[in-house]
Amino acid sequence: MHDAVRSTNNMGEGVVIGVLDDGIDAGHPSFGDEGMTPPPARWRGRCKHAGVAACNNKLVGAREFTRHLRHPAGPARTRGAGTHGTHASSIAAGALVRRADADGGAAVSGVAPRAHLAFYQVCAARGCSRGPVMHAVETALADGVDILSMSLGDDDGVGFHEDPVVAATFSAVMKGVFVCAAAGNKGPTAGSVANDAPWILTVGASSQSSPQSITNVAAFSSRGPSRNNGGVLKPDIVGPGVDILAAVPRSRRGSGFASLSGTSMSAPHLSGVAALIKSAHPTWSPAAIKSAMITTADTSVTDENGSPASYFAMGAGLVNAAKAIDPGLVYDISPEEYIPYLCGLGYTDDQVNRIIYPAPVVHCAEMESTEAKDLNTPSVMVALTADRPAVTVRRTVTNVGAARSVYRVDVSAPEGVSITVTPTELQFDEFRLGSVCSSMDAPNPMRLAAPLSLHVTVFLLASLLVSTAVAHHDLGLHKNYLIIVHTPYEYDRNLFKDVSSWHASLLASVCDMAEEELDKDPSAMTRLIYSYRHVINGFAARLTDEELRDMATKDWFVKAMPEKTYKLMTTHTPQMLGLTGQDFHAGLWKRSNMGEGIIIGVLDDGIRPGHPSFDATGMKPPPAKWKGRCDFNSSVCNNKLIGARSFYESAKWKWKGIDDPVLPISEGSHGTHTSSTAAGAFVPGANVMGNGLGTASGMAPRAHIALYQVCFEDKGCDRDDILAALDDAVEEGVDVLSLSLGDDEAGDFAYDPIALGGYTAIMKGVFVSAAAGNMGPDPATVANEAPWLLTVAAATTDRRFVASVKLGNGVELDGESLFQPKNFPSVQRPLVRDLSDGTCSDEKVLTPQHVGGKIVVCDAGGNFTTLEMGAALREAGAAGMIVINIEELGSVIQPKAHALPASQVPYRTGQKIRAYMNSTKNPTGELIFKGTVLGIRDSPVVAAFSSRGPSKQNQGILKPDITGPGVNIIAGVPKPAGLMMPPNPLAAKFDILSGTSMATPHLSGIAAVIKKAHPTWTPAAIKSALITTADTMDHLRKPIAAHDGYPANLLTVGAGFVNPMKALRPGLVYNLTAADYIPYLCGLRYSDHEINSIIHPLPPVSCAKMPAVAQKDLNYPSITAFLDQEPYVVNVSRVVTNVGRAKSVYIAKVEVPGELSVTVMPDTLRFKKMNQAKRFTVTIRPVGAPRKKGIAEGQLKWVSPNNVVHTPILVAFKKFVQDNSSSAHLTH
């Protein structure tokens, strides 16, 4: 529990825990206030003891209520020796103290180490009397505590009306204060539980748990049932209470720490967990916090004899702090709801009013009483007897999880008991109430004379995607097809239990083969490959040509698409992007907790789970909403890599070499690299052959990773497998999807799996980042161009692995190389050229006589790779090599680990070397290795391979959207590829790869940290924040350049190079909901069938019944306009939402070339509150006669004292020409 609790956001910051106990050592290190903020402004408590200086921002209050209990020897001060109180207080909220045990090896902290403590001394040597306890509770409520922790109680079992402490705690709950109390130490005797009022969390004690041990309820922990309210389960829960190491008063010989046992130790554990939940959910009621802990408790608990613990021993089970933060549903109770329950217990009006004072006086005769079984507690307890063999229990649950969610009931009934629940499914569209009604009856009631405790569990509905394929040899009779069926897609629920069975029936209607045919082709029995529920209305199946023709005649058939293959498109970049600030504990990471709790789903080719980048040290468990799984050995998954699944049911029929099963544990270099780039853990000493040495990490190092294997080495990524993975990822609970794959021939959005799955994802609040492709620098090659996707281009970083060439004339020119020999002699050597075709690929020319002891200049682009060139030259005795890049790659170098000293230089640099060699009879040169150089000023530069716009599918939307680091990125791999020099076998496995595949996970990780910082933002808001804050200038304050050295236009760089720090606080955002894209799709002239295929599972729409939205008017954070026809005026409408300072003023500033006139109305936006939206119109016209072709570009800036919101403007004077001749490939 401690690891999960320590990683909980804010660690209880701002919450005040009031502890009622016997004294406290106020000067103990556990109560130091380093890093603590002051108590909240509402705090009214004080320090009332001799040493006022002992109070601080940790111990914010200390009062004494024990004067009549003082020992005759003298007064008892709150700062006096109180072993019990010091111990309990430090468990709840003690500060971190290192070297706490006798051996100096343990670090100790409270469960909520940033919560404040207020101590109330109510016990002395003679015990704790009711008067001081009542007075202390009353004072604590006036002081402003949030939690009351009471490791004390009375186990005599008196009625609630006779126990003034019970009445005092009811007052606390009325004021919204959570009350946690010890169950008592009278176990294992039945009916010994104390503090059993239903508004109190009653805590039993268990042994401390670990992955290697079993949790036991302590023998001393008091047992239920409750003597005062037999219809409410007590204790509620158990927490660690055996041999708990925590603070005790300091002595000369002692360490100030000791191990104690008792429910007195378990109660403050739960008080600390309550503080964490209260800090995360400040509006939750005490009952909601209590419900969150009870409904998420772990039930794998045994009693003192090693048998499964009963509910009367463990309550709901062992507290699970990480799950309790996000319970999904809670059983809420207002204080007023306890009044009819008290009436139902048979208390008189006087007794009830005594308990609920100072609430208004009530009369039980004037209200309908509530039976204990119907009190809306998070447990159910009933007695079934011969006279009452059936009982109906009513509950109401409140949705505190995902706004749109579905819950299905699963009941584990005891033997001999039948339990039915109505309704069996709860569907939530918002944060509101739903209800559950349960009825229980016993077929043999005489066996159940004793009270029966039942624990009802409610869980999220799992994905209904079904894969029924079994591995069989395919005789070649069938082909894979994606089948789209008509909407609406409602099916007869009396005949079909779910979507997959309905799809199977449709398939069966055309695959009714004779038995002898099945014997010839067993694969015909496994025709249904995937049944899609979320991303598309259809299924994937294996069909013969005849069956396909038959299917096309069915009234439910829309379209069949044949199989299609898609292709796969760090130690420094976190610092370069400003994530870390001056160190790893500052910058954006500090403000977003490094993406903690966010789940990034990566679709790729596999992963190496044991890689240090996926180490889970310090990671908390995934949020409770996570429903994914590991398809390989579960021990390989952890709190970093929380899911890994392989989708190959379609691919295995296409590529016969793929065996069943194909597991995500397959060593996918691409997937390991992209996953560790997005969310890899900190790995010190990461490097590639000594280059880039530093601490590697992903962009969101505390985010979780879920890997979906959809691609296979040397083959590609099957479309239907991609759809299935997206279908499951959305259902399983990812927050961000990272897709370093695509196809620039994907075509219409209605038939592109990434567009389809991406739309379903954003409809459920999932952000999608996808690679722009690696087919640059040709125009109109951009992939993944749907406007709901963030389309990412690739550029260089400010890091180089410098290998300079110093010519004989003294000129020094920079190149790069990963092989950086330490002791290469700095001497001038003869420079020679390959005398054949210049590519150093003719072994007849590469002889020792020609190249021995010399530096050979080679042209890239021949039959040999640069690595093969180096190997051949080394064999021939060359001293070194200079490789001149091809002209198309421009200034961007992708260095290699060559077999001999070498330098790769850009084409223009190579021309200077050639000119020097032609100018002298005996040219010489030397190679100077400078290692890793940071802070390169002329960066970033957009890579030549990065695909360019315009978009083919929606020319009115600027694509790519943005550029990220994608050249020479160091990240984790199973093993470095292509090394011509032997790597260090002890070094962690890292390699340098390039591509938009590498840029995409950078943006995915940055989106995760923004999502963490702003959990309510939509995917469109996060996307807008990234686009409107991107940098348009390089480190020299010049426009970002393309590979050829010229300024990169908007179709190359998008809005610019990502700036994460600015994106965290963009000021204004252009927001869009999933529904906003529907009229835009109508404007693209998609048919109703196609649009309904895209927006599935939303209800079907008809474009004839809604006004279409032109591409230019989609509320996108960039503007594209065409001035290609009269009257040569374009009006563009946009709406911005204020996410910055509540009261703020933004003034429009337009930067465009002189040939354009751009006006903005209104030109000033005044906001009075957060989330306020303002509309404006941009009018674009030419100055004079417009030119006939080409583009012009500029930007609109909304400027305030704190923010500048950039909106790129692209103006085309002629419609773009579509070019569908390109196909995507992976660039490494």
mmCIF file of C-alpha atoms in Angstrom, residues 420-563:
data_model
loop_
_atom_site.group_PDB
_atom_site.id
_atom_site.type_symbol
_atom_site.label_atom_id
_atom_site.label_comp_id
_atom_site.label_asym_id
_atom_site.label_seq_id
_atom_site.Cartn_x
_atom_site.Cartn_y
_atom_site.Cartn_z
ATOM 1 C CA THR A 420 -31.041 -11.347 -8.463
ATOM 2 C CA VAL A 421 -30.257 -7.723 -9.245
ATOM 3 C CA THR A 422 -32.411 -5.335 -11.250
ATOM 4 C CA PRO A 423 -31.438 -3.624 -13.400
ATOM 5 C CA THR A 424 -28.430 -5.742 -14.343
ATOM 6 C CA GLU A 425 -26.786 -2.902 -16.189
ATOM 7 C CA LEU A 426 -26.330 0.772 -15.328
ATOM 8 C CA GLN A 427 -25.644 3.238 -18.127
ATOM 9 C CA PHE A 428 -24.383 6.692 -17.198
ATOM 10 C CA ASP A 429 -24.350 9.652 -19.554
ATOM 11 C CA GLU A 430 -23.098 12.129 -16.946
ATOM 12 C CA PHE A 431 -22.194 12.415 -13.290
ATOM 13 C CA ARG A 432 -25.597 11.480 -11.850
ATOM 14 C CA LEU A 433 -27.417 8.798 -9.894
ATOM 15 C CA GLY A 434 -28.401 5.301 -10.923
ATOM 16 C CA SER A 435 -30.064 2.690 -8.757
ATOM 17 C CA VAL A 436 -29.688 -1.008 -8.069
ATOM 18 C CA CYS A 437 -32.378 -3.205 -6.532
ATOM 19 C CA SER A 438 -31.348 -6.638 -5.212
ATOM 20 C CA SER A 439 -33.580 -9.448 -4.021
ATOM 21 C CA MET A 440 -32.241 -12.445 -2.154
ATOM 22 C CA ASP A 441 -33.954 -15.704 -1.331
ATOM 23 C CA ALA A 442 -32.798 -19.005 0.106
ATOM 24 C CA PRO A 443 -33.946 -22.300 -1.441
ATOM 25 C CA ASN A 444 -33.214 -23.914 1.917
ATOM 26 C CA PRO A 445 -33.837 -21.130 4.472
ATOM 27 C CA MET A 446 -33.550 -23.386 7.501
ATOM 28 C CA ARG A 447 -29.805 -23.692 6.859
ATOM 29 C CA LEU A 448 -29.434 -19.915 7.152
ATOM 30 C CA ALA A 449 -30.750 -19.117 10.594
ATOM 31 C CA ALA A 450 -27.674 -17.022 11.424
ATOM 32 C CA PRO A 451 -27.220 -13.499 10.000
ATOM 33 C CA LEU A 452 -25.684 -13.502 6.510
ATOM 34 C CA SER A 453 -23.236 -10.897 5.223
ATOM 35 C CA LEU A 454 -23.140 -10.471 1.452
ATOM 36 C CA HIS A 455 -20.604 -8.356 -0.453
ATOM 37 C CA VAL A 456 -21.910 -7.128 -3.820
ATOM 38 C CA THR A 457 -19.324 -6.242 -6.445
ATOM 39 C CA VAL A 458 -20.048 -3.940 -9.415
ATOM 40 C CA PHE A 459 -17.556 -3.733 -12.247
ATOM 41 C CA LEU A 460 -17.128 -2.130 -15.673
ATOM 42 C CA LEU A 461 -18.458 -4.012 -18.657
ATOM 43 C CA ALA A 462 -15.559 -5.606 -20.538
ATOM 44 C CA SER A 463 -15.057 -5.310 -24.267
ATOM 45 C CA LEU A 464 -17.327 -7.484 -26.399
ATOM 46 C CA LEU A 465 -14.849 -7.749 -29.222
ATOM 47 C CA VAL A 466 -14.609 -11.474 -29.933
ATOM 48 C CA SER A 467 -11.886 -13.291 -31.776
ATOM 49 C CA THR A 468 -13.009 -16.813 -32.643
ATOM 50 C CA ALA A 469 -10.244 -17.799 -34.997
ATOM 51 C CA VAL A 470 -8.229 -20.943 -34.383
ATOM 52 C CA ALA A 471 -4.921 -21.685 -36.087
ATOM 53 C CA HIS A 472 -5.515 -23.878 -39.128
ATOM 54 C CA HIS A 473 -3.681 -24.253 -42.383
ATOM 55 C CA ASP A 474 -5.338 -22.116 -45.052
ATOM 56 C CA LEU A 475 -5.901 -23.893 -48.325
ATOM 57 C CA GLY A 476 -6.091 -20.592 -50.172
ATOM 58 C CA LEU A 477 -9.848 -20.671 -50.750
ATOM 59 C CA HIS A 478 -10.518 -17.542 -48.718
ATOM 60 C CA LYS A 479 -9.438 -13.940 -48.496
ATOM 61 C CA ASN A 480 -9.729 -11.443 -45.674
ATOM 62 C CA TYR A 481 -12.364 -8.724 -46.022
ATOM 63 C CA LEU A 482 -13.582 -5.881 -43.856
ATOM 64 C CA ILE A 483 -17.379 -5.899 -44.077
ATOM 65 C CA ILE A 484 -19.342 -2.705 -43.390
ATOM 66 C CA VAL A 485 -23.013 -3.179 -42.566
ATOM 67 C CA HIS A 486 -25.928 -0.788 -42.593
ATOM 68 C CA THR A 487 -26.817 1.589 -39.806
ATOM 69 C CA PRO A 488 -28.907 1.628 -37.770
ATOM 70 C CA TYR A 489 -27.358 -1.537 -36.467
ATOM 71 C CA GLU A 490 -29.899 -2.533 -33.809
ATOM 72 C CA TYR A 491 -30.323 -6.281 -33.569
ATOM 73 C CA ASP A 492 -32.906 -8.494 -31.890
ATOM 74 C CA ARG A 493 -31.618 -8.845 -28.340
ATOM 75 C CA ASN A 494 -33.966 -11.756 -27.777
ATOM 76 C CA LEU A 495 -32.075 -13.736 -30.398
ATOM 77 C CA PHE A 496 -28.534 -12.400 -30.093
ATOM 78 C CA LYS A 497 -26.790 -11.785 -26.776
ATOM 79 C CA ASP A 498 -24.345 -9.240 -28.199
ATOM 80 C CA VAL A 499 -22.983 -7.590 -31.331
ATOM 81 C CA SER A 500 -20.538 -10.388 -32.103
ATOM 82 C CA SER A 501 -23.252 -13.063 -32.158
ATOM 83 C CA TRP A 502 -25.312 -10.885 -34.481
ATOM 84 C CA HIS A 503 -22.321 -10.440 -36.797
ATOM 85 C CA ALA A 504 -21.755 -14.194 -36.698
ATOM 86 C CA SER A 505 -25.357 -14.773 -37.813
ATOM 87 C CA LEU A 506 -24.900 -12.397 -40.758
ATOM 88 C CA LEU A 507 -21.759 -14.243 -41.779
ATOM 89 C CA ALA A 508 -23.451 -17.619 -41.384
ATOM 90 C CA SER A 509 -26.137 -16.562 -43.843
ATOM 91 C CA VAL A 510 -23.583 -16.653 -46.676
ATOM 92 C CA CYS A 511 -21.205 -19.339 -45.367
ATOM 93 C CA ASP A 512 -23.593 -22.289 -45.109
ATOM 94 C CA MET A 513 -21.198 -24.849 -46.541
ATOM 95 C CA ALA A 514 -21.733 -28.564 -46.856
ATOM 96 C CA GLU A 515 -19.986 -30.868 -44.377
ATOM 97 C CA GLU A 516 -17.710 -32.326 -47.031
ATOM 98 C CA GLU A 517 -16.530 -28.816 -47.911
ATOM 99 C CA LEU A 518 -15.663 -28.168 -44.260
ATOM 100 C CA ASP A 519 -13.618 -31.344 -44.224
ATOM 101 C CA LYS A 520 -11.647 -30.096 -47.202
ATOM 102 C CA ASP A 521 -11.042 -26.674 -45.658
ATOM 103 C CA PRO A 522 -11.093 -26.568 -41.847
ATOM 104 C CA SER A 523 -10.385 -22.846 -41.903
ATOM 105 C CA ALA A 524 -13.932 -22.297 -43.142
ATOM 106 C CA MET A 525 -15.067 -22.981 -39.584
ATOM 107 C CA THR A 526 -13.250 -19.884 -38.346
ATOM 108 C CA ARG A 527 -14.563 -17.254 -40.726
ATOM 109 C CA LEU A 528 -15.326 -14.480 -38.233
ATOM 110 C CA ILE A 529 -11.960 -12.826 -37.490
ATOM 111 C CA TYR A 530 -13.109 -9.758 -35.561
ATOM 112 C CA SER A 531 -16.441 -8.335 -34.500
ATOM 113 C CA TYR A 532 -16.099 -4.575 -34.023
ATOM 114 C CA ARG A 533 -18.212 -2.843 -31.444
ATOM 115 C CA HIS A 534 -16.805 0.671 -31.168
ATOM 116 C CA VAL A 535 -14.688 1.807 -34.091
ATOM 117 C CA ILE A 536 -16.862 0.674 -36.980
ATOM 118 C CA ASN A 537 -20.225 -0.972 -37.634
ATOM 119 C CA GLY A 538 -19.016 -4.194 -39.141
ATOM 120 C CA PHE A 539 -16.739 -7.193 -38.891
ATOM 121 C CA ALA A 540 -13.699 -8.821 -40.476
ATOM 122 C CA ALA A 541 -14.196 -12.215 -42.102
ATOM 123 C CA ARG A 542 -12.670 -14.726 -44.462
ATOM 124 C CA LEU A 543 -14.711 -15.248 -47.624
ATOM 125 C CA THR A 544 -14.515 -16.942 -50.992
ATOM 126 C CA ASP A 545 -15.273 -14.938 -54.122
ATOM 127 C CA GLU A 546 -18.671 -16.651 -54.412
ATOM 128 C CA GLU A 547 -19.558 -15.876 -50.802
ATOM 129 C CA LEU A 548 -18.598 -12.266 -51.290
ATOM 130 C CA ARG A 549 -20.900 -11.990 -54.303
ATOM 131 C CA ASP A 550 -23.702 -13.568 -52.276
ATOM 132 C CA MET A 551 -23.092 -11.194 -49.356
ATOM 133 C CA ALA A 552 -23.296 -8.167 -51.651
ATOM 134 C CA THR A 553 -26.968 -9.024 -52.328
ATOM 135 C CA LYS A 554 -27.976 -8.845 -48.655
ATOM 136 C CA ASP A 555 -29.979 -5.848 -47.467
ATOM 137 C CA TRP A 556 -27.632 -5.304 -44.504
ATOM 138 C CA PHE A 557 -24.505 -5.139 -46.687
ATOM 139 C CA VAL A 558 -22.816 -1.779 -47.377
ATOM 140 C CA LYS A 559 -19.296 -2.484 -48.561
ATOM 141 C CA ALA A 560 -16.537 -5.098 -48.525
ATOM 142 C CA MET A 561 -12.907 -3.975 -48.474
ATOM 143 C CA PRO A 562 -10.124 -6.436 -49.302
ATOM 144 C CA GLU A 563 -7.197 -6.877 -46.944
#
